[in-house]
CSV table of C-alpha atoms in Angstrom, one decimal:
chain,number,residue,atom,x,y,z
P,1,UNK,CA,112.7,127.0,110.2
P,2,UNK,CA,109.5,127.4,108.1
P,3,UNK,CA,109.5,131.0,106.5
P,4,UNK,CA,106.0,131.9,107.9
P,5,UNK,CA,107.3,131.4,111.3
P,6,UNK,CA,110.4,133.2,110.6
P,7,UNK,CA,108.5,136.1,109.4
P,8,UNK,CA,106.0,136.1,112.4
P,9,UNK,CA,109.0,136.2,114.6
P,10,UNK,CA,110.5,139.1,112.9
P,11,UNK,CA,107.3,141.1,112.9
P,12,UNK,CA,107.2,140.4,117.1
P,13,UNK,CA,110.9,141.4,117.7
P,14,UNK,CA,111.3,144.9,119.2
P,15,UNK,CA,113.3,147.2,116.8
P,16,UNK,CA,116.8,147.7,118.3
P,17,UNK,CA,116.9,144.2,119.7
P,18,UNK,CA,119.5,141.9,118.6
P,19,UNK,CA,118.7,138.7,117.1
P,20,UNK,CA,121.0,135.9,117.3
P,21,UNK,CA,122.1,133.3,114.7
P,22,UNK,CA,124.2,130.0,115.2
P,23,UNK,CA,127.7,130.3,114.1
P,24,UNK,CA,129.5,127.2,115.4
P,25,UNK,CA,129.9,124.7,118.0
P,26,UNK,CA,132.6,122.7,119.7
P,27,UNK,CA,132.0,119.3,121.7
P,28,UNK,CA,128.4,119.1,120.6
P,29,UNK,CA,126.4,116.6,122.7
P,30,UNK,CA,124.2,113.7,121.2
P,31,UNK,CA,120.9,113.3,122.6
P,32,UNK,CA,121.2,111.5,125.9
P,33,UNK,CA,124.7,111.4,126.0
P,34,UNK,CA,126.1,111.5,129.5
P,35,UNK,CA,128.6,114.4,130.3
P,36,UNK,CA,131.3,113.9,132.7
P,37,UNK,CA,132.0,116.3,135.4
P,38,UNK,CA,135.6,117.0,134.6
P,39,UNK,CA,134.4,118.2,131.2
P,40,UNK,CA,131.9,120.8,132.0
P,41,UNK,CA,133.2,124.3,131.2
P,42,UNK,CA,133.4,126.4,134.1
P,43,UNK,CA,135.1,129.8,132.4
P,44,UNK,CA,134.8,131.6,129.1
P,45,UNK,CA,137.0,134.7,128.2
P,46,UNK,CA,137.8,136.5,125.1
P,47,UNK,CA,141.2,138.4,124.7
P,48,UNK,CA,141.3,142.1,124.1
P,49,UNK,CA,140.7,142.0,120.3
P,50,UNK,CA,138.4,139.2,120.5
P,51,UNK,CA,140.9,137.1,118.0
P,52,UNK,CA,141.2,134.4,120.7
P,53,UNK,CA,139.1,132.8,123.2
P,54,UNK,CA,139.8,130.6,126.3
P,55,UNK,CA,138.0,128.1,128.2
P,56,UNK,CA,138.4,126.3,131.4
P,57,UNK,CA,136.8,123.2,132.7
P,58,UNK,CA,136.1,121.6,136.0
P,59,UNK,CA,139.0,119.1,135.1
P,60,UNK,CA,141.5,121.9,135.4
P,61,UNK,CA,142.2,122.0,131.6
P,62,UNK,CA,142.5,125.2,129.4
P,63,UNK,CA,141.3,125.1,125.9
P,64,UNK,CA,142.3,128.0,123.5
P,65,UNK,CA,140.6,128.8,120.1
P,66,UNK,CA,141.6,131.4,117.5
P,67,UNK,CA,139.4,133.4,115.0
P,68,UNK,CA,139.9,132.4,111.4
P,69,UNK,CA,138.6,134.2,108.2
P,70,UNK,CA,137.0,133.1,105.0
P,71,UNK,CA,138.8,134.0,101.8
P,72,UNK,CA,136.5,135.9,99.2
P,73,UNK,CA,136.2,133.1,97.0
P,74,UNK,CA,135.2,130.7,99.7
P,75,UNK,CA,132.6,133.4,100.9
P,76,UNK,CA,131.1,133.8,97.3
P,77,UNK,CA,131.1,130.1,97.0
P,78,UNK,CA,128.8,129.8,100.3
P,79,UNK,CA,126.5,132.6,99.2
P,80,UNK,CA,125.9,131.1,95.9
P,81,UNK,CA,124.6,127.9,97.8
P,82,UNK,CA,121.9,129.9,99.5
P,83,UNK,CA,118.8,131.6,98.1
P,84,UNK,CA,117.6,135.0,99.0
P,85,UNK,CA,115.6,133.9,102.1
P,86,UNK,CA,118.8,132.5,103.8
P,87,UNK,CA,117.7,129.0,103.3
P,88,UNK,CA,120.1,126.3,101.7
P,89,UNK,CA,118.8,124.8,98.5
P,90,UNK,CA,119.2,121.1,98.2
P,91,UNK,CA,120.0,119.5,95.0
P,92,UNK,CA,116.3,118.1,94.7
P,93,UNK,CA,115.0,121.5,95.0
P,94,UNK,CA,114.0,121.2,98.7
P,95,UNK,CA,115.5,122.9,101.7
P,96,UNK,CA,118.1,121.3,103.8
P,97,UNK,CA,116.9,122.7,107.1
P,98,UNK,CA,117.9,125.0,109.6
P,99,UNK,CA,121.5,123.6,110.5
P,100,UNK,CA,122.7,125.2,107.1
P,101,UNK,CA,120.9,128.2,107.7
P,102,UNK,CA,123.2,131.2,106.5
P,103,UNK,CA,121.8,135.0,106.6
P,104,UNK,CA,124.2,136.4,104.1
P,105,UNK,CA,124.1,139.5,105.9
P,106,UNK,CA,128.0,139.2,107.0
P,107,UNK,CA,131.0,136.7,107.1
P,108,UNK,CA,129.9,133.9,109.3
P,109,UNK,CA,131.9,133.7,112.5
P,110,UNK,CA,134.6,130.8,112.8
P,111,UNK,CA,137.0,130.0,115.4
P,112,UNK,CA,139.5,127.1,115.3
P,113,UNK,CA,140.8,124.9,117.7
P,114,UNK,CA,144.4,126.1,118.9
P,115,UNK,CA,145.9,124.4,121.6
P,116,UNK,CA,145.0,122.9,125.3
P,117,UNK,CA,147.0,122.3,128.5
P,118,UNK,CA,146.5,121.1,131.9
P,119,UNK,CA,146.4,124.0,134.0
P,120,UNK,CA,145.9,122.9,137.4
P,121,UNK,CA,145.8,119.5,139.3
P,122,UNK,CA,143.9,118.3,142.2
P,123,UNK,CA,145.8,119.0,145.4
P,124,UNK,CA,145.6,118.5,149.4
P,125,UNK,CA,146.2,120.9,152.0
P,126,UNK,CA,147.6,118.9,154.8
P,127,UNK,CA,147.3,121.6,157.4
P,128,UNK,CA,143.7,122.3,156.9
P,129,UNK,CA,142.9,118.6,156.0
P,130,UNK,CA,141.2,120.2,152.8
P,131,UNK,CA,141.0,118.7,149.2
P,132,UNK,CA,141.6,121.6,146.6
P,133,UNK,CA,139.8,121.1,143.3
P,134,UNK,CA,141.5,121.4,139.9
P,135,UNK,CA,138.3,123.2,138.7
P,136,UNK,CA,139.1,126.5,136.8
P,137,UNK,CA,137.2,129.3,138.6
P,138,UNK,CA,138.0,132.1,136.1
P,139,UNK,CA,140.4,133.2,133.2
P,140,UNK,CA,141.8,136.3,132.4
P,141,UNK,CA,144.0,137.5,129.4
P,142,UNK,CA,147.0,139.6,130.0
P,143,UNK,CA,148.6,142.0,127.4
P,144,UNK,CA,150.2,141.0,124.5
P,145,UNK,CA,153.8,140.0,124.7
P,146,UNK,CA,156.8,140.1,122.5
P,147,UNK,CA,156.8,137.8,119.5
P,148,UNK,CA,153.1,137.4,119.2
P,149,UNK,CA,153.1,135.5,122.5
P,150,UNK,CA,149.8,135.5,124.6
P,151,UNK,CA,149.7,135.4,128.3
P,152,UNK,CA,146.8,134.2,130.5
P,153,UNK,CA,146.0,134.1,134.0
P,154,UNK,CA,144.0,131.0,135.2
P,155,UNK,CA,143.1,130.2,139.1
P,156,UNK,CA,141.4,127.4,141.1
P,157,UNK,CA,140.4,127.9,144.6
P,158,UNK,CA,143.8,128.7,145.8
P,159,UNK,CA,146.5,129.0,143.4
P,160,UNK,CA,146.7,131.4,140.5
P,161,UNK,CA,149.1,130.7,137.5
P,162,UNK,CA,150.4,132.8,134.4
P,163,UNK,CA,150.8,131.0,131.2
P,164,UNK,CA,152.7,132.0,128.2
P,165,UNK,CA,151.1,130.8,125.0
P,166,UNK,CA,153.2,130.9,122.0
P,167,UNK,CA,154.0,129.4,118.8
P,168,UNK,CA,156.8,126.9,118.6
P,169,UNK,CA,158.5,126.2,115.3
P,170,UNK,CA,159.7,122.5,115.2
P,171,UNK,CA,163.3,122.1,113.9
P,172,UNK,CA,165.0,119.1,112.5
P,173,UNK,CA,168.5,118.2,111.0
P,174,UNK,CA,168.6,117.6,107.3
P,175,UNK,CA,171.4,117.3,104.7
P,176,UNK,CA,173.0,114.2,106.3
P,177,UNK,CA,176.3,112.4,104.5
P,178,UNK,CA,174.8,108.9,104.9
P,179,UNK,CA,171.5,107.4,104.3
P,180,UNK,CA,168.8,107.1,106.6
P,181,UNK,CA,168.6,103.3,106.4
P,182,UNK,CA,172.0,103.0,107.5
P,183,UNK,CA,173.2,102.0,111.1
P,184,UNK,CA,174.7,104.1,113.6
P,185,UNK,CA,178.3,103.1,112.3
P,186,UNK,CA,177.5,104.6,108.8
P,187,UNK,CA,177.2,101.0,107.2
P,188,UNK,CA,174.4,100.4,104.6
P,189,UNK,CA,171.9,97.9,105.7
P,190,UNK,CA,171.5,94.9,103.6
P,191,UNK,CA,170.5,91.1,103.7
P,192,UNK,CA,167.2,91.9,105.8
P,193,UNK,CA,169.0,94.4,108.2
P,194,UNK,CA,172.4,92.7,108.6
P,195,UNK,CA,175.3,94.9,108.0
P,196,UNK,CA,177.6,93.9,105.0
P,197,UNK,CA,180.7,93.1,106.9
P,198,UNK,CA,182.3,90.1,104.9
P,199,UNK,CA,185.5,91.5,104.4
P,200,UNK,CA,187.7,94.6,105.1
P,201,UNK,CA,188.1,95.1,101.3
P,202,UNK,CA,184.2,95.1,100.9
P,203,UNK,CA,183.9,97.6,103.9
P,204,UNK,CA,186.3,99.9,102.3
P,205,UNK,CA,184.7,99.7,98.9
P,206,UNK,CA,181.7,100.5,100.2
P,207,UNK,CA,182.7,103.6,102.3
P,208,UNK,CA,184.6,105.0,99.3
P,209,UNK,CA,181.4,104.6,97.4
P,210,UNK,CA,179.3,106.0,100.1
P,211,UNK,CA,181.1,109.1,100.6
P,212,UNK,CA,182.6,109.9,97.2
P,213,UNK,CA,182.3,113.7,96.4
P,214,UNK,CA,182.6,116.7,98.7
P,215,UNK,CA,181.1,116.2,102.2
P,216,UNK,CA,177.8,118.1,103.0
P,217,UNK,CA,177.2,120.2,106.1
P,218,UNK,CA,174.2,119.1,107.9
P,219,UNK,CA,171.6,122.0,108.3
P,220,UNK,CA,168.6,122.8,110.8
P,221,UNK,CA,165.5,123.5,109.1
P,222,UNK,CA,162.4,124.7,110.2
P,223,UNK,CA,159.3,122.3,110.4
P,224,UNK,CA,155.8,122.8,110.9
P,225,UNK,CA,154.3,125.2,113.8
P,226,UNK,CA,152.5,124.1,117.0
P,227,UNK,CA,151.3,126.2,119.7
P,228,UNK,CA,152.3,125.2,123.1
P,229,UNK,CA,151.9,126.5,126.7
P,230,UNK,CA,154.5,127.2,129.5
P,231,UNK,CA,153.8,128.1,133.0
P,232,UNK,CA,155.7,131.3,133.8
P,233,UNK,CA,154.7,132.1,137.4
P,234,UNK,CA,152.7,130.8,140.1
P,235,UNK,CA,150.9,133.1,142.7
P,236,UNK,CA,150.1,130.8,145.8
P,237,UNK,CA,149.5,131.0,149.3
P,238,UNK,CA,147.8,134.3,149.5
P,239,UNK,CA,144.2,133.4,149.9
P,240,UNK,CA,142.6,131.7,153.1
P,241,UNK,CA,139.4,131.6,151.2
P,242,UNK,CA,138.1,130.4,147.7
P,243,UNK,CA,139.2,132.8,144.9
P,244,UNK,CA,136.2,134.0,142.8
P,245,UNK,CA,137.5,136.6,140.6
P,246,UNK,CA,140.7,137.9,138.7
P,247,UNK,CA,141.1,141.1,136.9
P,248,UNK,CA,144.2,142.7,135.0
P,249,UNK,CA,144.7,146.3,135.3
P,250,UNK,CA,144.8,148.6,132.2
P,251,UNK,CA,148.4,149.5,133.1
P,252,UNK,CA,149.3,146.0,132.0
P,253,UNK,CA,151.5,145.6,135.1
P,254,UNK,CA,149.1,144.6,137.9
P,255,UNK,CA,146.1,142.3,138.6
P,256,UNK,CA,143.7,141.9,141.7
P,257,UNK,CA,142.6,138.3,143.0
P,258,UNK,CA,139.6,138.2,145.1
P,259,UNK,CA,138.3,135.8,147.6
P,260,UNK,CA,135.0,135.8,150.2
P,261,UNK,CA,136.8,138.5,152.4
P,262,UNK,CA,139.7,139.8,150.8
P,263,UNK,CA,141.1,141.5,147.6
P,264,UNK,CA,144.9,141.4,146.8
P,265,UNK,CA,147.0,143.3,144.4
P,266,UNK,CA,149.8,141.5,142.6
P,267,UNK,CA,152.5,142.7,140.4
P,268,UNK,CA,152.8,140.1,137.5
P,269,UNK,CA,156.6,140.0,137.8
P,270,UNK,CA,156.3,139.3,141.6
P,271,UNK,CA,155.1,136.1,143.1
P,272,UNK,CA,156.7,136.4,146.4
P,273,UNK,CA,154.4,139.2,147.8
P,274,UNK,CA,151.1,141.0,147.2
P,275,UNK,CA,149.3,143.8,149.0
P,276,UNK,CA,145.9,143.5,150.6
P,277,UNK,CA,143.8,146.4,149.5
P,278,UNK,CA,140.3,145.3,150.5
P,279,UNK,CA,139.7,143.5,153.6
P,280,UNK,CA,136.2,143.0,155.0
P,281,UNK,CA,136.8,140.2,157.5
P,282,UNK,CA,135.5,141.2,160.8
P,283,UNK,CA,137.4,140.9,164.2
P,284,UNK,CA,134.8,138.4,165.2
P,285,UNK,CA,133.6,136.0,162.3
P,286,UNK,CA,130.1,135.9,164.1
P,287,UNK,CA,129.8,139.4,163.1
P,288,UNK,CA,130.1,138.4,159.4
P,289,UNK,CA,127.3,139.8,157.3
P,290,UNK,CA,128.4,139.8,153.6
P,291,UNK,CA,131.2,138.4,151.4
P,292,UNK,CA,132.7,139.6,148.3
P,293,UNK,CA,131.3,137.7,145.2
P,294,UNK,CA,133.1,139.7,142.3
P,295,UNK,CA,135.6,142.2,141.6
P,296,UNK,CA,137.0,144.0,138.5
P,297,UNK,CA,139.2,146.9,137.4
P,298,UNK,CA,138.0,149.6,135.5
P,299,UNK,CA,139.1,149.0,131.8
P,300,UNK,CA,140.3,152.7,131.2
P,301,UNK,CA,141.3,154.1,134.8
P,302,UNK,CA,143.9,152.0,136.5
P,303,UNK,CA,143.3,153.4,139.8
P,304,UNK,CA,139.3,152.5,140.1
P,305,UNK,CA,138.3,149.2,141.2
P,306,UNK,CA,134.5,147.8,141.5
P,307,UNK,CA,133.4,144.8,143.8
P,308,UNK,CA,130.2,143.4,144.6
P,309,UNK,CA,128.9,141.8,147.8
P,310,UNK,CA,126.2,139.2,148.9
P,311,UNK,CA,124.1,142.1,150.1
P,312,UNK,CA,123.5,143.4,146.6
P,313,UNK,CA,125.7,146.3,146.8
P,314,UNK,CA,128.5,147.5,144.5
P,315,UNK,CA,131.4,149.5,145.8
P,316,UNK,CA,133.6,151.7,143.5
P,317,UNK,CA,136.9,152.3,145.3
P,318,UNK,CA,139.7,154.8,144.4
P,319,UNK,CA,143.1,153.3,145.1
P,320,UNK,CA,144.7,156.9,145.1
P,321,UNK,CA,142.8,157.7,148.4
P,322,UNK,CA,143.8,154.9,150.5
P,323,UNK,CA,146.4,152.0,150.2
P,324,UNK,CA,143.6,149.8,151.9
P,325,UNK,CA,140.1,150.7,150.4
P,326,UNK,CA,138.2,150.3,153.6
P,327,UNK,CA,135.9,153.2,152.4
P,328,UNK,CA,134.3,153.6,148.8
P,329,UNK,CA,134.0,156.6,146.5
P,330,UNK,CA,130.5,155.4,145.3
P,331,UNK,CA,128.1,152.8,146.3
P,332,UNK,CA,125.6,151.3,144.0
P,333,UNK,CA,122.5,149.7,145.7
P,334,UNK,CA,118.8,149.3,145.1
P,335,UNK,CA,117.1,147.9,148.2
P,336,UNK,CA,114.2,145.6,147.4
P,337,UNK,CA,110.8,147.0,148.1
P,338,UNK,CA,109.2,146.1,151.3
P,339,UNK,CA,106.2,144.3,149.7
P,340,UNK,CA,108.5,141.9,147.9
P,341,UNK,CA,110.8,141.0,150.9
P,342,UNK,CA,110.7,137.3,152.0
P,343,UNK,CA,112.9,134.8,153.6
P,344,UNK,CA,114.9,134.3,150.4
P,345,UNK,CA,115.6,138.1,149.9
P,346,UNK,CA,119.2,138.2,151.0
P,347,UNK,CA,120.1,135.1,148.8
P,348,UNK,CA,118.4,136.3,145.9
P,349,UNK,CA,120.0,139.8,146.6
P,350,UNK,CA,123.5,138.5,146.3
P,351,UNK,CA,125.3,139.6,143.1
P,352,UNK,CA,126.9,136.7,141.3
P,353,UNK,CA,128.9,138.8,138.5
P,354,UNK,CA,129.7,142.3,137.5
P,355,UNK,CA,131.4,143.6,134.2
P,356,UNK,CA,132.6,147.0,133.2
P,357,UNK,CA,131.2,148.1,129.5
P,358,UNK,CA,134.4,148.4,127.4
P,359,UNK,CA,134.2,152.4,127.6
P,360,UNK,CA,134.0,152.1,131.5
P,361,UNK,CA,131.1,154.1,131.6
P,362,UNK,CA,128.6,151.4,132.8
P,363,UNK,CA,128.5,148.6,135.3
P,364,UNK,CA,126.5,145.7,134.6
P,365,UNK,CA,125.5,143.3,137.6
P,366,UNK,CA,123.5,140.1,138.1
P,367,UNK,CA,121.7,138.7,140.8
P,368,UNK,CA,119.4,135.7,140.6
P,369,UNK,CA,116.3,137.5,139.4
P,370,UNK,CA,117.6,140.5,137.6
P,371,UNK,CA,120.4,142.3,135.8
P,372,UNK,CA,120.9,146.0,136.4
P,373,UNK,CA,122.9,148.5,134.5
P,374,UNK,CA,124.6,151.3,136.6
P,375,UNK,CA,125.8,154.5,135.2
P,376,UNK,CA,129.3,155.0,137.3
P,377,UNK,CA,128.2,158.6,137.4
P,378,UNK,CA,124.7,158.0,138.8
P,379,UNK,CA,124.5,156.1,141.9
P,380,UNK,CA,121.1,156.7,143.0
P,381,UNK,CA,119.3,154.1,140.9
P,382,UNK,CA,120.3,152.0,137.8
P,383,UNK,CA,119.7,153.3,134.5
P,384,UNK,CA,118.1,150.1,133.4
P,385,UNK,CA,116.7,147.2,135.3
P,386,UNK,CA,116.2,143.7,133.6
P,387,UNK,CA,113.9,141.0,134.9
P,388,UNK,CA,115.5,137.7,133.9
P,389,UNK,CA,113.8,135.4,136.3
P,390,UNK,CA,111.2,137.3,137.6
P,391,UNK,CA,108.6,134.4,136.8
P,392,UNK,CA,110.3,132.0,139.2
P,393,UNK,CA,109.7,134.1,142.1
P,394,UNK,CA,106.7,131.9,143.2
P,395,UNK,CA,109.1,129.0,142.9
P,396,UNK,CA,111.8,130.0,145.2
P,397,UNK,CA,111.0,127.5,147.8
P,398,UNK,CA,111.5,124.7,145.2
P,399,UNK,CA,114.8,126.3,144.0
P,400,UNK,CA,116.0,126.7,147.5
P,401,UNK,CA,115.3,122.8,148.2
P,402,UNK,CA,117.4,121.7,145.2
P,403,UNK,CA,120.1,124.4,145.8
P,404,UNK,CA,119.6,126.0,142.3
P,405,UNK,CA,118.8,129.1,144.2
P,406,UNK,CA,122.7,129.5,144.7
P,407,UNK,CA,123.4,129.2,140.9
P,408,UNK,CA,126.0,131.9,140.1
P,409,UNK,CA,125.0,133.0,136.7
P,410,UNK,CA,127.3,135.4,134.5
P,411,UNK,CA,126.4,138.4,132.5
P,412,UNK,CA,127.9,140.1,129.6
P,413,UNK,CA,127.8,143.5,127.9
P,414,UNK,CA,128.6,145.1,124.7
P,415,UNK,CA,131.1,147.9,124.3
P,416,UNK,CA,128.9,150.8,125.0
P,417,UNK,CA,126.4,149.1,127.4
P,418,UNK,CA,123.4,149.2,125.0
P,419,UNK,CA,123.0,145.4,124.5
P,420,UNK,CA,123.2,142.8,127.5
P,421,UNK,CA,123.1,139.2,127.7
P,422,UNK,CA,123.0,136.4,130.5
P,423,UNK,CA,122.1,132.8,130.9
P,424,UNK,CA,119.1,131.1,132.2
P,425,UNK,CA,117.5,127.5,132.6
P,426,UNK,CA,115.9,125.4,130.1
P,427,UNK,CA,119.4,125.6,127.9
P,428,UNK,CA,118.7,129.5,126.9
P,429,UNK,CA,120.3,132.6,127.1
P,430,UNK,CA,118.6,136.0,127.2
P,431,UNK,CA,119.5,139.2,125.4
P,432,UNK,CA,118.1,142.6,126.0
P,433,UNK,CA,118.6,146.2,124.7
P,434,UNK,CA,118.9,148.5,127.7
P,435,UNK,CA,117.6,151.7,126.1
P,436,UNK,CA,114.1,150.4,125.5
P,437,UNK,CA,113.4,150.6,129.3
P,438,UNK,CA,110.7,148.1,129.8
P,439,UNK,CA,112.4,146.0,132.5
P,440,UNK,CA,113.2,143.3,129.8
P,441,UNK,CA,109.5,142.6,128.7
P,442,UNK,CA,110.8,143.1,124.9
P,443,UNK,CA,113.9,141.0,125.3
P,444,UNK,CA,114.8,137.8,123.2
P,445,UNK,CA,115.6,134.5,124.5
P,446,UNK,CA,117.4,132.0,122.5
P,447,UNK,CA,118.1,128.4,122.7
P,448,UNK,CA,121.8,127.4,122.9
P,449,UNK,CA,121.8,125.0,119.8
P,450,UNK,CA,122.1,125.0,116.1
P,451,UNK,CA,118.4,126.7,116.0
P,452,UNK,CA,118.6,129.5,118.5
P,453,UNK,CA,115.4,130.9,117.3
P,454,UNK,CA,113.5,127.8,117.2
P,455,UNK,CA,111.7,128.5,120.7
P,456,UNK,CA,111.6,132.1,120.1
P,457,UNK,CA,107.7,132.8,119.9
P,458,UNK,CA,105.6,135.7,121.1
P,459,UNK,CA,104.2,133.9,123.7
P,460,UNK,CA,107.3,133.0,125.4
P,461,UNK,CA,109.9,135.7,124.8
P,462,UNK,CA,109.3,137.7,127.8
P,463,UNK,CA,108.7,135.1,130.5
P,464,UNK,CA,111.7,133.2,130.4
P,465,UNK,CA,111.9,129.3,130.2
P,466,UNK,CA,109.8,128.3,126.8
P,467,UNK,CA,107.6,126.0,128.7
P,468,UNK,CA,106.6,127.9,131.6
P,469,UNK,CA,108.0,128.5,135.1
P,470,UNK,CA,106.9,125.0,136.1
P,471,UNK,CA,108.5,123.0,133.2
P,472,UNK,CA,111.9,123.3,134.4
P,473,UNK,CA,111.1,121.3,137.8
P,474,UNK,CA,109.8,118.5,135.5
P,475,UNK,CA,113.2,117.7,134.0
P,476,UNK,CA,115.3,114.8,135.3
P,477,UNK,CA,118.0,116.0,137.9
P,478,UNK,CA,120.8,115.4,135.6
P,479,UNK,CA,119.4,117.4,132.7
P,480,UNK,CA,118.3,120.1,135.0
P,481,UNK,CA,121.9,120.6,135.9
P,482,UNK,CA,123.2,120.2,132.3
P,483,UNK,CA,120.6,122.8,131.0
P,484,UNK,CA,121.8,125.7,133.1
P,485,UNK,CA,123.6,128.4,130.9
P,486,UNK,CA,126.0,129.8,133.7
P,487,UNK,CA,129.0,131.2,131.7
P,488,UNK,CA,129.0,133.3,128.4
P,489,UNK,CA,131.1,136.1,127.1
P,490,UNK,CA,130.6,139.0,124.7
P,491,UNK,CA,133.2,139.7,121.9
P,492,UNK,CA,135.0,143.2,122.8
P,493,UNK,CA,134.4,144.7,119.4
P,494,UNK,CA,131.6,142.8,117.6
P,495,UNK,CA,128.2,141.3,118.3
P,496,UNK,CA,129.4,137.8,119.0
P,497,UNK,CA,128.6,135.8,122.1
P,498,UNK,CA,130.4,132.3,123.3
P,499,UNK,CA,128.1,130.3,125.5
P,500,UNK,CA,129.1,127.2,127.6
P,501,UNK,CA,126.5,124.6,127.7
P,502,UNK,CA,127.8,121.8,130.0
P,503,UNK,CA,131.1,120.3,127.9
P,504,UNK,CA,129.8,122.4,124.6
P,505,UNK,CA,130.9,125.7,123.3
P,506,UNK,CA,128.6,127.5,120.9
P,507,UNK,CA,129.1,130.8,119.3
P,508,UNK,CA,126.3,133.0,118.1
P,509,UNK,CA,126.5,136.2,116.0
P,510,UNK,CA,124.3,139.0,116.4
P,511,UNK,CA,122.3,141.2,113.9
P,512,UNK,CA,118.9,142.6,113.2
P,513,UNK,CA,116.0,140.1,113.8
């Protein structure tokens, strides 16, 4: 990026707003490359300390990554290759470009591929004549096991599986009393592989020569280490509708699974039964007015549970009050103003994702047009509202025609709720400082590429897609689908975001603009 544009960008960024720099990419697409549907990433999740990350795709595969740290000597060598402006200097004195940009503020973020495994296979429900896709709907890390083993929950539409991921040391036997080139009878191979068996005397002499001296006892030695995954438990036949959420309790023993109408409570050690704790299914299905869209346990208090609905409401329930949580202790809802109501109001009000902040103080929700940050102690109104797609309101009819109005964008929040982020169209994600209180006008948008700030200009920072609201409809259908940023996750302790763009996984590190 030219230094003049970088300087103007810094001048227009609001104080307190994070800037994001490219760190790493896995599975980068070449321009014009066709992406197979099975390779599209459908879930991204950091573990509790952020040292590992898991992704799931539509082909039923789970891929794990592990963070690596640069040595001090490698960091000094890297910094020496860059001048003070953060741009790499070429041998000829020129600039290498933005791919090698390095801020020098802190250590670069780097993850390495760990392992992958096939979590789910396509199935067929013969009773309902229904195909069950292998797509991974969501992933959740469980608490760390013994011997540095990690446990991971994954689910498709119907079946939840618990995986143990551990480091396995390959072992082999060494210290034989015979040579490796001998055959199974202990004879040395000669004459092009034919055993030397011309006479009994020759055999005896060969054997005496071979086994002269003390016999060695073969031993088992440890070889290289590999990471492997093993399916420990399977939780099945408990949901009549598609599973949309998993959440592991802070007690480390239980978890919930939610579908459109019910939330079930499981014990990690028991696969035979689960307890239905939320059931909104009406007696007559014609009276159905809303469905459950997301559910999550409180990160600190094991008895609090929040779940959202297609009506735009979030209910906070207390498991200590009732075994079946038909009632709620708090209801978070902000009705749409009457002057803005339209045919699409119910569709765009549906909450696609909710997240607790790490300290449990705030709940972040994402609907089609906005993000809202709620204080769990105040249910009268959100403490911050961010207009993510307000510029698309005039285009809702077009979005309805191509089904994009039903896209489910995820959201993520940092540890204290001061910074939030979500995906958008046009291959960009948006980041906001909730303390500013300007409904997202000062927020920044960043392209999911090696040059995330390349499209961040004063003209386009606040209004969504870099080319304006209408440009996204000029894209070819395949590009329009591939350029949605639906899935992303925020590191639990640092300002690091992992973002899925079709089959590619990008890492960005946050810092001052």
